[in-house]
């Protein structure tokens, strides 16, 4: 990853307010920059920015899956009927889940490996349908999981 790109993403993460980040996200067309930002996103900052990311045309399947797991989407996979008190979380997870299931993200070169143990994978395979196997899929080869 280019050091200038890393510096740009660091500035978005640490030096910009939410409004400025939202504006900069509008201009991003590079899936690698988007992934790097999403990977380093502080989820304590809410769900508005992640929702913006998943609606970008350059958001790849690997980025969507990474965000799904980062937002504790495994809980949703395990029990879709669970009522959650966090309305914004529920909206994001359901929207992300549906976009993934409906193949709305392009597969690209960015690497993703589900952050699950063999036991978790075994248990989840027992409760998901064939369409949901995408959540257990490894994708890409370009590892951009870089902490900034």
C-alpha positions as a LaTeX table, in Angstrom:
\begin{tabular}{lrrr}
\hline
Residue & $x$ (\AA) & $y$ (\AA) & $z$ (\AA) \\
\hline
Unk1 & 0.00 & 0.00 & 0.00 \\
Unk2 & 1.30 & 3.41 & $-0.98$ \\
Unk3 & 2.37 & 5.52 & 2.03 \\
Unk4 & 0.51 & 8.55 & 0.63 \\
Unk5 & $-2.71$ & 6.52 & 0.57 \\
Unk6 & $-2.11$ & 5.37 & 4.14 \\
Unk7 & $-1.51$ & 8.98 & 5.21 \\
Unk8 & $-4.71$ & 10.11 & 3.45 \\
Unk9 & $-6.74$ & 7.43 & 5.26 \\
Unk10 & $-5.07$ & 8.25 & 8.60 \\
Unk11 & $-6.14$ & 11.87 & 8.18 \\
Unk12 & $-9.71$ & 10.76 & 7.50 \\
Unk13 & $-9.67$ & 8.59 & 10.62 \\
Unk14 & $-7.94$ & 10.89 & 13.08 \\
Unk15 & $-8.14$ & 14.47 & 11.81 \\
Unk16 & $-11.50$ & 14.89 & 10.06 \\
Unk17 & $-14.94$ & 15.34 & 11.54 \\
Unk18 & $-17.83$ & 13.13 & 10.40 \\
Unk19 & $-19.18$ & 15.70 & 7.96 \\
Unk20 & $-15.79$ & 16.02 & 6.23 \\
Unk21 & $-15.37$ & 12.22 & 6.13 \\
Unk22 & $-18.79$ & 11.86 & 4.52 \\
Unk23 & $-17.79$ & 14.41 & 1.88 \\
Unk24 & $-14.49$ & 12.63 & 1.22 \\
Unk25 & $-16.25$ & 9.27 & 0.95 \\
Unk26 & $-18.34$ & 10.74 & $-1.88$ \\
Unk27 & $-15.12$ & 11.32 & $-3.82$ \\
Unk28 & $-13.49$ & 7.93 & $-3.20$ \\
Unk29 & $-13.63$ & 5.58 & $-6.19$ \\
Unk30 & $-10.78$ & 3.27 & $-5.18$ \\
Unk31 & $-11.92$ & 0.04 & $-3.49$ \\
Unk32 & $-8.59$ & $-0.35$ & $-1.68$ \\
Unk33 & $-8.82$ & 3.09 & $-0.04$ \\
Unk34 & $-12.42$ & 2.37 & 0.93 \\
Unk35 & $-11.44$ & $-0.99$ & 2.45 \\
Unk36 & $-8.51$ & 0.49 & 4.38 \\
Unk37 & $-10.77$ & 3.17 & 5.84 \\
Unk38 & $-13.50$ & 0.66 & 6.72 \\
Unk39 & $-10.97$ & $-1.71$ & 8.30 \\
Unk40 & $-9.75$ & 1.07 & 10.61 \\
Unk41 & $-13.18$ & 2.58 & 11.28 \\
Unk42 & $-14.03$ & 3.24 & 14.92 \\
Unk43 & $-17.48$ & 1.69 & 15.38 \\
Unk44 & $-18.09$ & 3.94 & 18.39 \\
Unk45 & $-18.61$ & 6.71 & 15.82 \\
Unk46 & $-21.95$ & 5.23 & 14.77 \\
Unk47 & $-23.44$ & 3.62 & 11.70 \\
Unk48 & $-23.93$ & 6.54 & 9.29 \\
Unk49 & $-20.44$ & 6.25 & 7.76 \\
Unk50 & $-20.57$ & 2.43 & 7.41 \\
Unk51 & $-23.93$ & 2.76 & 5.63 \\
Unk52 & $-22.35$ & 5.27 & 3.26 \\
Unk53 & $-19.46$ & 2.86 & 2.59 \\
Unk54 & $-21.69$ & $-0.10$ & 1.71 \\
Unk55 & $-23.56$ & 2.01 & $-0.84$ \\
Unk56 & $-20.41$ & 2.97 & $-2.73$ \\
Unk57 & $-20.06$ & 1.35 & $-6.17$ \\
Unk58 & $-16.42$ & 0.57 & $-5.38$ \\
Unk59 & $-17.27$ & $-1.38$ & $-2.21$ \\
Unk60 & $-16.13$ & $-4.94$ & $-2.83$ \\
Unk61 & $-17.60$ & $-8.10$ & $-1.33$ \\
Unk62 & $-14.54$ & $-8.52$ & 0.89 \\
Unk63 & $-15.08$ & $-5.06$ & 2.40 \\
Unk64 & $-18.78$ & $-5.76$ & 2.95 \\
Unk65 & $-18.03$ & $-9.09$ & 4.64 \\
Unk66 & $-15.32$ & $-7.54$ & 6.80 \\
Unk67 & $-17.75$ & $-4.84$ & 7.91 \\
Unk68 & $-20.49$ & $-7.40$ & 8.55 \\
Unk69 & $-18.27$ & $-9.28$ & 10.97 \\
Unk70 & $-16.79$ & $-6.09$ & 12.49 \\
Unk71 & $-20.34$ & $-4.99$ & 13.31 \\
Unk72 & $-21.02$ & $-8.33$ & 15.04 \\
Unk73 & $-23.08$ & $-9.65$ & 12.16 \\
Unk74 & $-22.42$ & $-13.19$ & 13.34 \\
Unk75 & $-25.17$ & $-12.62$ & 15.93 \\
Unk76 & $-27.59$ & $-11.95$ & 13.09 \\
Unk77 & $-26.48$ & $-15.08$ & 11.20 \\
Unk78 & $-27.03$ & $-17.16$ & 14.32 \\
Unk79 & $-30.49$ & $-15.78$ & 15.08 \\
Unk80 & $-32.26$ & $-13.57$ & 12.56 \\
Unk81 & $-35.33$ & $-13.30$ & 14.78 \\
Unk82 & $-33.39$ & $-11.70$ & 17.61 \\
Unk83 & $-34.85$ & $-8.33$ & 18.44 \\
Unk84 & $-32.10$ & $-5.85$ & 19.12 \\
Unk85 & $-32.52$ & $-2.68$ & 21.13 \\
Unk86 & $-30.03$ & $-0.96$ & 18.85 \\
Unk87 & $-32.25$ & 0.12 & 15.97 \\
Unk88 & $-29.39$ & 1.62 & 13.92 \\
Unk89 & $-27.35$ & $-1.59$ & 14.30 \\
Unk90 & $-30.30$ & $-3.70$ & 13.19 \\
Unk91 & $-30.88$ & $-1.53$ & 10.13 \\
Unk92 & $-27.22$ & $-1.67$ & 9.10 \\
Unk93 & $-26.85$ & $-5.43$ & 9.64 \\
Unk94 & $-30.06$ & $-6.28$ & 7.76 \\
Unk95 & $-29.16$ & $-3.95$ & 4.90 \\
Unk96 & $-25.63$ & $-5.35$ & 4.69 \\
Unk97 & $-26.90$ & $-8.93$ & 4.95 \\
Unk98 & $-29.42$ & $-8.40$ & 2.13 \\
Unk99 & $-26.90$ & $-6.67$ & $-0.15$ \\
Unk100 & $-24.44$ & $-9.55$ & 0.36 \\
Unk101 & $-27.09$ & $-12.25$ & $-0.20$ \\
Unk102 & $-28.35$ & $-10.47$ & $-3.33$ \\
Unk103 & $-24.82$ & $-10.34$ & $-4.81$ \\
Unk104 & $-24.78$ & $-6.54$ & $-4.89$ \\
Unk105 & $-21.03$ & $-6.36$ & $-4.25$ \\
Unk106 & $-18.37$ & $-7.15$ & $-6.81$ \\
Unk107 & $-15.75$ & $-9.74$ & $-6.00$ \\
Unk108 & $-12.34$ & $-8.19$ & $-6.34$ \\
Unk109 & $-8.77$ & $-8.80$ & $-5.32$ \\
Unk110 & $-9.03$ & $-7.62$ & $-1.71$ \\
Unk111 & $-8.52$ & $-10.51$ & 0.67 \\
Unk112 & $-11.07$ & $-11.57$ & 3.25 \\
Unk113 & $-11.06$ & $-14.58$ & 5.53 \\
Unk114 & $-14.01$ & $-14.99$ & 7.91 \\
Unk115 & $-12.81$ & $-14.35$ & 11.48 \\
Unk116 & $-14.28$ & $-17.62$ & 12.73 \\
Unk117 & $-12.89$ & $-20.69$ & 14.41 \\
Unk118 & $-13.45$ & $-24.14$ & 12.92 \\
Unk119 & $-16.04$ & $-24.79$ & 15.63 \\
Unk120 & $-17.92$ & $-21.57$ & 14.81 \\
Unk121 & $-17.90$ & $-22.44$ & 11.10 \\
Unk122 & $-19.20$ & $-25.94$ & 11.86 \\
Unk123 & $-22.04$ & $-24.56$ & 14.03 \\
Unk124 & $-23.00$ & $-21.87$ & 11.53 \\
Unk125 & $-23.04$ & $-24.32$ & 8.60 \\
Unk126 & $-25.75$ & $-26.25$ & 10.47 \\
Unk127 & $-28.10$ & $-23.25$ & 10.59 \\
Unk128 & $-27.53$ & $-21.33$ & 7.35 \\
Unk129 & $-28.96$ & $-21.97$ & 3.90 \\
Unk130 & $-27.00$ & $-22.31$ & 0.65 \\
Unk131 & $-27.30$ & $-18.58$ & $-0.17$ \\
Unk132 & $-25.72$ & $-17.69$ & 3.15 \\
Unk133 & $-22.57$ & $-19.72$ & 2.56 \\
Unk134 & $-21.06$ & $-16.54$ & 1.10 \\
Unk135 & $-20.53$ & $-15.45$ & 4.72 \\
Unk136 & $-18.07$ & $-18.33$ & 5.17 \\
Unk137 & $-16.23$ & $-17.73$ & 1.91 \\
Unk138 & $-12.62$ & $-16.62$ & 1.59 \\
Unk139 & $-12.10$ & $-14.05$ & $-1.15$ \\
Unk140 & $-9.22$ & $-12.26$ & $-2.85$ \\
Unk141 & $-5.48$ & $-12.36$ & $-2.35$ \\
Unk142 & $-4.52$ & $-8.72$ & $-1.68$ \\
Unk143 & $-4.28$ & $-8.37$ & 2.11 \\
Unk144 & $-5.24$ & $-4.81$ & 3.06 \\
Unk145 & $-5.93$ & $-5.47$ & 6.72 \\
Unk146 & $-3.49$ & $-2.78$ & 7.79 \\
Unk147 & $-3.87$ & $-1.06$ & 11.14 \\
Unk148 & $-3.22$ & 2.66 & 10.92 \\
\hline
\end{tabular}
